[in-house]
């Protein structure tokens, strides 16, 4: 289970997805930016390669004793693995090969990202064509399968990068919609019933428990349930900083004081003119003062990231955005007030 005491001190990292389809170039960019002690490198994801490299297909390829295939309506549970799953597994192996090549001798934090159980349940369809989210039994089976598949994935990365201290990130952009009952059915005319918060927390805890190091959640949607994530044993959360509201202040303030780490997405995820590094984190400083927290805790509690994945960015901008995260985080550490 995750433990905030084990969370590495870091200044910056990325979310997961990168543009293009060159696994070696993505691994070189990520490790070159973050492996020098300035942040946390991660296993890049390249969804532009097509089905099987997208977040649902990629994670479906990790499932134990469950298979999926791509239908016109999306990914669906299947009786046996087909071409789509073989492609997802092959691309993940290619990504791991590239990561292993560029992390020779590396010792430090390394982040892996997979789709969390509730976003997966909202995206993956049962054989009948509706989301697994509408079937409580299917949700339980999916969480158990994901947990078992993750055990093997974590062991594989440990074997390939033995000096790494792994941080597991569960991508849960649909989590708020699952809790509020706003995930639409296949027809689009109605929504699935909201899932009880205790059921949601239990599944998150089950999946997080497979990792004996820190586990964080990522969502670039509004109203991230920070309190629920803490109760489920998560060590931190990654989010779009621009979507925070004052209603989040209490949960985040309490979380920070309890050691909950925040990965604040302040750098735009698509091509734009980047401000100076100090300007990028000005809002973080203002928000921290509003919470009334000790400025000295800010560089330890908050890391800087892009606001969301970089799949929609140009390769040049993606490289610049990650480097900008490091510079902005250094600015924050040098002058937290």
Short mmCIF file of N, CA and C in Angstrom, two decimals, residues 37-126:
data_model
loop_
_atom_site.label_atom_id
_atom_site.label_comp_id
_atom_site.label_asym_id
_atom_site.label_seq_id
_atom_site.Cartn_x
_atom_site.Cartn_y
_atom_site.Cartn_z
N UNK A 37 18.43 14.23 -11.54
CA UNK A 37 18.21 14.71 -10.19
C UNK A 37 17.22 15.86 -10.10
N UNK A 38 16.72 16.33 -11.24
CA UNK A 38 15.78 17.46 -11.23
C UNK A 38 14.33 17.03 -11.11
N UNK A 39 14.06 15.76 -11.29
CA UNK A 39 12.67 15.34 -11.26
C UNK A 39 12.53 13.84 -11.35
N UNK A 40 11.40 13.40 -11.87
CA UNK A 40 11.08 11.99 -11.93
C UNK A 40 10.79 11.58 -13.37
N UNK A 41 11.68 10.79 -14.00
CA UNK A 41 11.37 10.26 -15.33
C UNK A 41 10.21 9.27 -15.25
N UNK A 42 9.66 8.94 -16.41
CA UNK A 42 8.49 8.06 -16.42
C UNK A 42 8.48 7.27 -17.72
N UNK A 43 7.67 6.23 -17.75
CA UNK A 43 7.51 5.41 -18.94
C UNK A 43 6.58 6.14 -19.90
N UNK A 44 7.08 6.64 -21.04
CA UNK A 44 6.22 7.41 -21.94
C UNK A 44 5.14 6.55 -22.59
N UNK A 45 4.03 7.20 -22.92
CA UNK A 45 2.93 6.59 -23.66
C UNK A 45 2.77 7.36 -24.97
N UNK A 46 2.54 6.63 -26.06
CA UNK A 46 2.49 7.26 -27.38
C UNK A 46 1.18 6.91 -28.08
N UNK A 47 0.07 7.52 -27.69
CA UNK A 47 -1.23 7.16 -28.25
C UNK A 47 -1.38 7.44 -29.75
N UNK A 48 -0.52 8.30 -30.33
CA UNK A 48 -0.63 8.59 -31.76
C UNK A 48 -0.36 7.37 -32.61
N UNK A 49 0.22 6.33 -32.04
CA UNK A 49 0.47 5.10 -32.81
C UNK A 49 -0.83 4.41 -33.20
N UNK A 50 -1.90 4.69 -32.46
CA UNK A 50 -3.19 4.11 -32.82
C UNK A 50 -3.75 3.19 -31.76
N UNK A 51 -4.83 2.45 -32.09
CA UNK A 51 -5.49 1.57 -31.13
C UNK A 51 -4.50 0.59 -30.50
N UNK A 52 -4.58 0.48 -29.19
CA UNK A 52 -3.64 -0.34 -28.46
C UNK A 52 -2.58 0.49 -27.78
N UNK A 53 -2.37 1.72 -28.28
CA UNK A 53 -1.47 2.66 -27.63
C UNK A 53 -2.26 3.71 -26.87
N UNK A 54 -3.58 3.75 -27.08
CA UNK A 54 -4.45 4.66 -26.32
C UNK A 54 -4.55 4.18 -24.88
N UNK A 55 -5.01 5.05 -23.98
CA UNK A 55 -4.96 4.70 -22.56
C UNK A 55 -5.81 3.48 -22.22
N UNK A 56 -6.95 3.32 -22.87
CA UNK A 56 -7.80 2.16 -22.58
C UNK A 56 -7.18 0.88 -23.12
N UNK A 57 -6.77 0.91 -24.38
CA UNK A 57 -6.19 -0.29 -24.99
C UNK A 57 -4.89 -0.71 -24.34
N UNK A 58 -4.07 0.28 -24.00
CA UNK A 58 -2.77 -0.02 -23.38
C UNK A 58 -2.97 -0.74 -22.05
N UNK A 59 -3.90 -0.25 -21.23
CA UNK A 59 -4.13 -0.89 -19.94
C UNK A 59 -4.88 -2.20 -20.10
N UNK A 60 -5.77 -2.29 -21.08
CA UNK A 60 -6.46 -3.56 -21.32
C UNK A 60 -5.46 -4.66 -21.64
N UNK A 61 -4.36 -4.29 -22.27
CA UNK A 61 -3.33 -5.27 -22.58
C UNK A 61 -2.62 -5.82 -21.35
N UNK A 62 -2.77 -5.15 -20.21
CA UNK A 62 -2.16 -5.62 -18.97
C UNK A 62 -3.08 -6.53 -18.16
N UNK A 63 -4.36 -6.56 -18.49
CA UNK A 63 -5.32 -7.29 -17.67
C UNK A 63 -4.99 -8.78 -17.60
N UNK A 64 -5.22 -9.37 -16.44
CA UNK A 64 -4.99 -10.80 -16.24
C UNK A 64 -6.30 -11.56 -16.41
N UNK A 65 -6.30 -12.54 -17.27
CA UNK A 65 -7.46 -13.42 -17.49
C UNK A 65 -8.69 -12.68 -18.02
N UNK A 66 -8.50 -11.50 -18.56
CA UNK A 66 -9.56 -10.78 -19.28
C UNK A 66 -8.97 -10.29 -20.60
N UNK A 67 -9.77 -10.36 -21.65
CA UNK A 67 -9.30 -9.93 -22.96
C UNK A 67 -10.23 -8.87 -23.52
N UNK A 68 -9.73 -8.10 -24.45
CA UNK A 68 -10.55 -7.06 -25.08
C UNK A 68 -10.23 -6.97 -26.55
N UNK A 69 -11.18 -6.48 -27.30
CA UNK A 69 -10.96 -6.22 -28.72
C UNK A 69 -11.61 -4.90 -29.08
N UNK A 70 -11.13 -4.30 -30.15
CA UNK A 70 -11.63 -3.00 -30.55
C UNK A 70 -12.80 -3.16 -31.50
N UNK A 71 -13.94 -2.58 -31.13
CA UNK A 71 -15.13 -2.53 -31.96
C UNK A 71 -15.34 -1.09 -32.43
N UNK A 72 -16.21 -0.86 -33.41
CA UNK A 72 -16.47 0.53 -33.85
C UNK A 72 -16.89 1.45 -32.71
N UNK A 73 -17.52 0.88 -31.67
CA UNK A 73 -17.98 1.69 -30.54
C UNK A 73 -16.93 1.84 -29.45
N UNK A 74 -15.80 1.13 -29.58
CA UNK A 74 -14.75 1.23 -28.56
C UNK A 74 -14.25 -0.13 -28.13
N UNK A 75 -13.48 -0.16 -27.06
CA UNK A 75 -12.91 -1.40 -26.55
C UNK A 75 -13.98 -2.21 -25.82
N UNK A 76 -14.00 -3.52 -26.11
CA UNK A 76 -15.03 -4.40 -25.56
C UNK A 76 -14.40 -5.70 -25.06
N UNK A 77 -14.93 -6.22 -23.96
CA UNK A 77 -14.49 -7.51 -23.43
C UNK A 77 -14.70 -8.59 -24.49
N UNK A 78 -13.71 -9.46 -24.65
CA UNK A 78 -13.77 -10.51 -25.67
C UNK A 78 -13.40 -11.85 -25.06
N UNK A 79 -13.67 -12.92 -25.80
CA UNK A 79 -13.39 -14.27 -25.31
C UNK A 79 -11.92 -14.62 -25.36
N UNK A 80 -11.22 -14.02 -26.31
CA UNK A 80 -9.80 -14.35 -26.47
C UNK A 80 -9.06 -13.13 -26.99
N UNK A 81 -7.75 -13.05 -26.76
CA UNK A 81 -6.99 -11.91 -27.26
C UNK A 81 -6.90 -11.94 -28.79
N UNK A 82 -7.08 -10.78 -29.40
CA UNK A 82 -6.99 -10.70 -30.84
C UNK A 82 -5.84 -9.81 -31.27
N UNK A 83 -5.91 -9.36 -32.53
CA UNK A 83 -4.83 -8.55 -33.09
C UNK A 83 -4.62 -7.26 -32.30
N UNK A 84 -5.70 -6.65 -31.85
CA UNK A 84 -5.58 -5.37 -31.13
C UNK A 84 -4.81 -5.53 -29.83
N UNK A 85 -5.09 -6.61 -29.11
CA UNK A 85 -4.39 -6.85 -27.86
C UNK A 85 -2.93 -7.21 -28.11
N UNK A 86 -2.67 -8.00 -29.13
CA UNK A 86 -1.28 -8.35 -29.44
C UNK A 86 -0.48 -7.09 -29.78
N UNK A 87 -1.13 -6.16 -30.47
CA UNK A 87 -0.46 -4.91 -30.81
C UNK A 87 -0.20 -4.08 -29.56
N UNK A 88 -1.16 -4.03 -28.63
CA UNK A 88 -0.97 -3.28 -27.39
C UNK A 88 0.19 -3.85 -26.58
N UNK A 89 0.26 -5.16 -26.49
CA UNK A 89 1.34 -5.81 -25.74
C UNK A 89 2.68 -5.56 -26.41
N UNK A 90 2.71 -5.62 -27.74
CA UNK A 90 3.94 -5.39 -28.48
C UNK A 90 4.45 -3.97 -28.30
N UNK A 91 3.56 -2.99 -28.35
CA UNK A 91 3.98 -1.60 -28.18
C UNK A 91 4.48 -1.34 -26.76
N UNK A 92 3.83 -1.93 -25.77
CA UNK A 92 4.31 -1.76 -24.40
C UNK A 92 5.70 -2.35 -24.25
N UNK A 93 5.93 -3.50 -24.87
CA UNK A 93 7.26 -4.11 -24.81
C UNK A 93 8.29 -3.20 -25.48
N UNK A 94 7.92 -2.59 -26.59
CA UNK A 94 8.81 -1.66 -27.28
C UNK A 94 9.14 -0.46 -26.38
N UNK A 95 8.13 0.05 -25.68
CA UNK A 95 8.34 1.18 -24.78
C UNK A 95 9.26 0.80 -23.62
N UNK A 96 9.08 -0.40 -23.09
CA UNK A 96 9.93 -0.86 -22.00
C UNK A 96 11.37 -1.07 -22.47
N UNK A 97 11.54 -1.58 -23.68
CA UNK A 97 12.89 -1.74 -24.24
C UNK A 97 13.59 -0.38 -24.31
N UNK A 98 12.87 0.63 -24.80
CA UNK A 98 13.46 1.97 -24.93
C UNK A 98 13.78 2.55 -23.56
N UNK A 99 12.87 2.39 -22.61
CA UNK A 99 13.12 2.90 -21.27
C UNK A 99 14.33 2.23 -20.65
N UNK A 100 14.43 0.92 -20.80
CA UNK A 100 15.57 0.19 -20.24
C UNK A 100 16.88 0.68 -20.85
N UNK A 101 16.87 0.96 -22.15
CA UNK A 101 18.07 1.44 -22.81
C UNK A 101 18.57 2.76 -22.23
N UNK A 102 17.63 3.66 -21.92
CA UNK A 102 18.02 5.00 -21.47
C UNK A 102 18.06 5.15 -19.95
N UNK A 103 17.88 4.05 -19.24
CA UNK A 103 17.97 4.12 -17.77
C UNK A 103 19.07 3.19 -17.23
N UNK A 104 20.02 2.84 -18.08
CA UNK A 104 21.12 2.00 -17.62
C UNK A 104 21.85 2.68 -16.46
N UNK A 105 21.94 2.01 -15.32
CA UNK A 105 22.62 2.55 -14.17
C UNK A 105 21.83 3.59 -13.39
N UNK A 106 20.61 3.84 -13.82
CA UNK A 106 19.81 4.87 -13.14
C UNK A 106 19.36 4.39 -11.77
N UNK A 107 19.47 5.27 -10.79
CA UNK A 107 18.96 5.02 -9.45
C UNK A 107 18.16 6.24 -9.01
N UNK A 108 16.90 6.05 -8.77
CA UNK A 108 16.05 7.16 -8.39
C UNK A 108 14.59 6.85 -8.68
N UNK A 109 13.72 7.82 -8.50
CA UNK A 109 12.29 7.58 -8.73
C UNK A 109 11.97 7.41 -10.22
N UNK A 110 11.02 6.55 -10.50
CA UNK A 110 10.58 6.28 -11.87
C UNK A 110 9.07 6.03 -11.83
N UNK A 111 8.33 6.73 -12.67
CA UNK A 111 6.87 6.66 -12.62
C UNK A 111 6.31 5.81 -13.76
N UNK A 112 5.34 4.99 -13.41
CA UNK A 112 4.58 4.20 -14.38
C UNK A 112 3.13 4.65 -14.33
N UNK A 113 2.48 4.74 -15.49
CA UNK A 113 1.08 5.17 -15.53
C UNK A 113 0.20 4.06 -16.13
N UNK A 114 -0.93 3.80 -15.50
CA UNK A 114 -1.95 2.91 -16.07
C UNK A 114 -3.32 3.53 -15.81
N UNK A 115 -4.28 3.16 -16.61
CA UNK A 115 -5.64 3.64 -16.41
C UNK A 115 -6.21 3.00 -15.14
N UNK A 116 -6.79 3.84 -14.28
CA UNK A 116 -7.34 3.35 -13.03
C UNK A 116 -8.61 2.53 -13.24
N UNK A 117 -9.06 1.81 -12.21
CA UNK A 117 -10.18 0.88 -12.37
C UNK A 117 -11.49 1.54 -12.75
N UNK A 118 -11.73 2.79 -12.32
CA UNK A 118 -13.04 3.39 -12.59
C UNK A 118 -13.08 4.06 -13.96
N UNK A 119 -12.01 4.67 -14.38
CA UNK A 119 -11.96 5.20 -15.74
C UNK A 119 -11.97 4.05 -16.74
N UNK A 120 -11.31 2.96 -16.39
CA UNK A 120 -11.33 1.78 -17.25
C UNK A 120 -12.74 1.20 -17.33
N UNK A 121 -13.45 1.15 -16.20
CA UNK A 121 -14.82 0.62 -16.18
C UNK A 121 -15.77 1.51 -16.99
N UNK A 122 -15.48 2.81 -17.04
CA UNK A 122 -16.32 3.72 -17.82
C UNK A 122 -16.04 3.64 -19.31
N UNK A 123 -14.84 3.16 -19.68
CA UNK A 123 -14.45 3.14 -21.09
C UNK A 123 -14.57 1.77 -21.73
N UNK A 124 -14.38 0.72 -20.95
CA UNK A 124 -14.37 -0.64 -21.49
C UNK A 124 -15.79 -1.22 -21.45
N UNK A 125 -16.21 -1.79 -22.56
CA UNK A 125 -17.57 -2.29 -22.68
C UNK A 125 -17.66 -3.78 -22.35
N UNK A 126 -18.82 -4.18 -21.82
CA UNK A 126 -19.11 -5.60 -21.68
C UNK A 126 -19.44 -6.17 -23.06
#
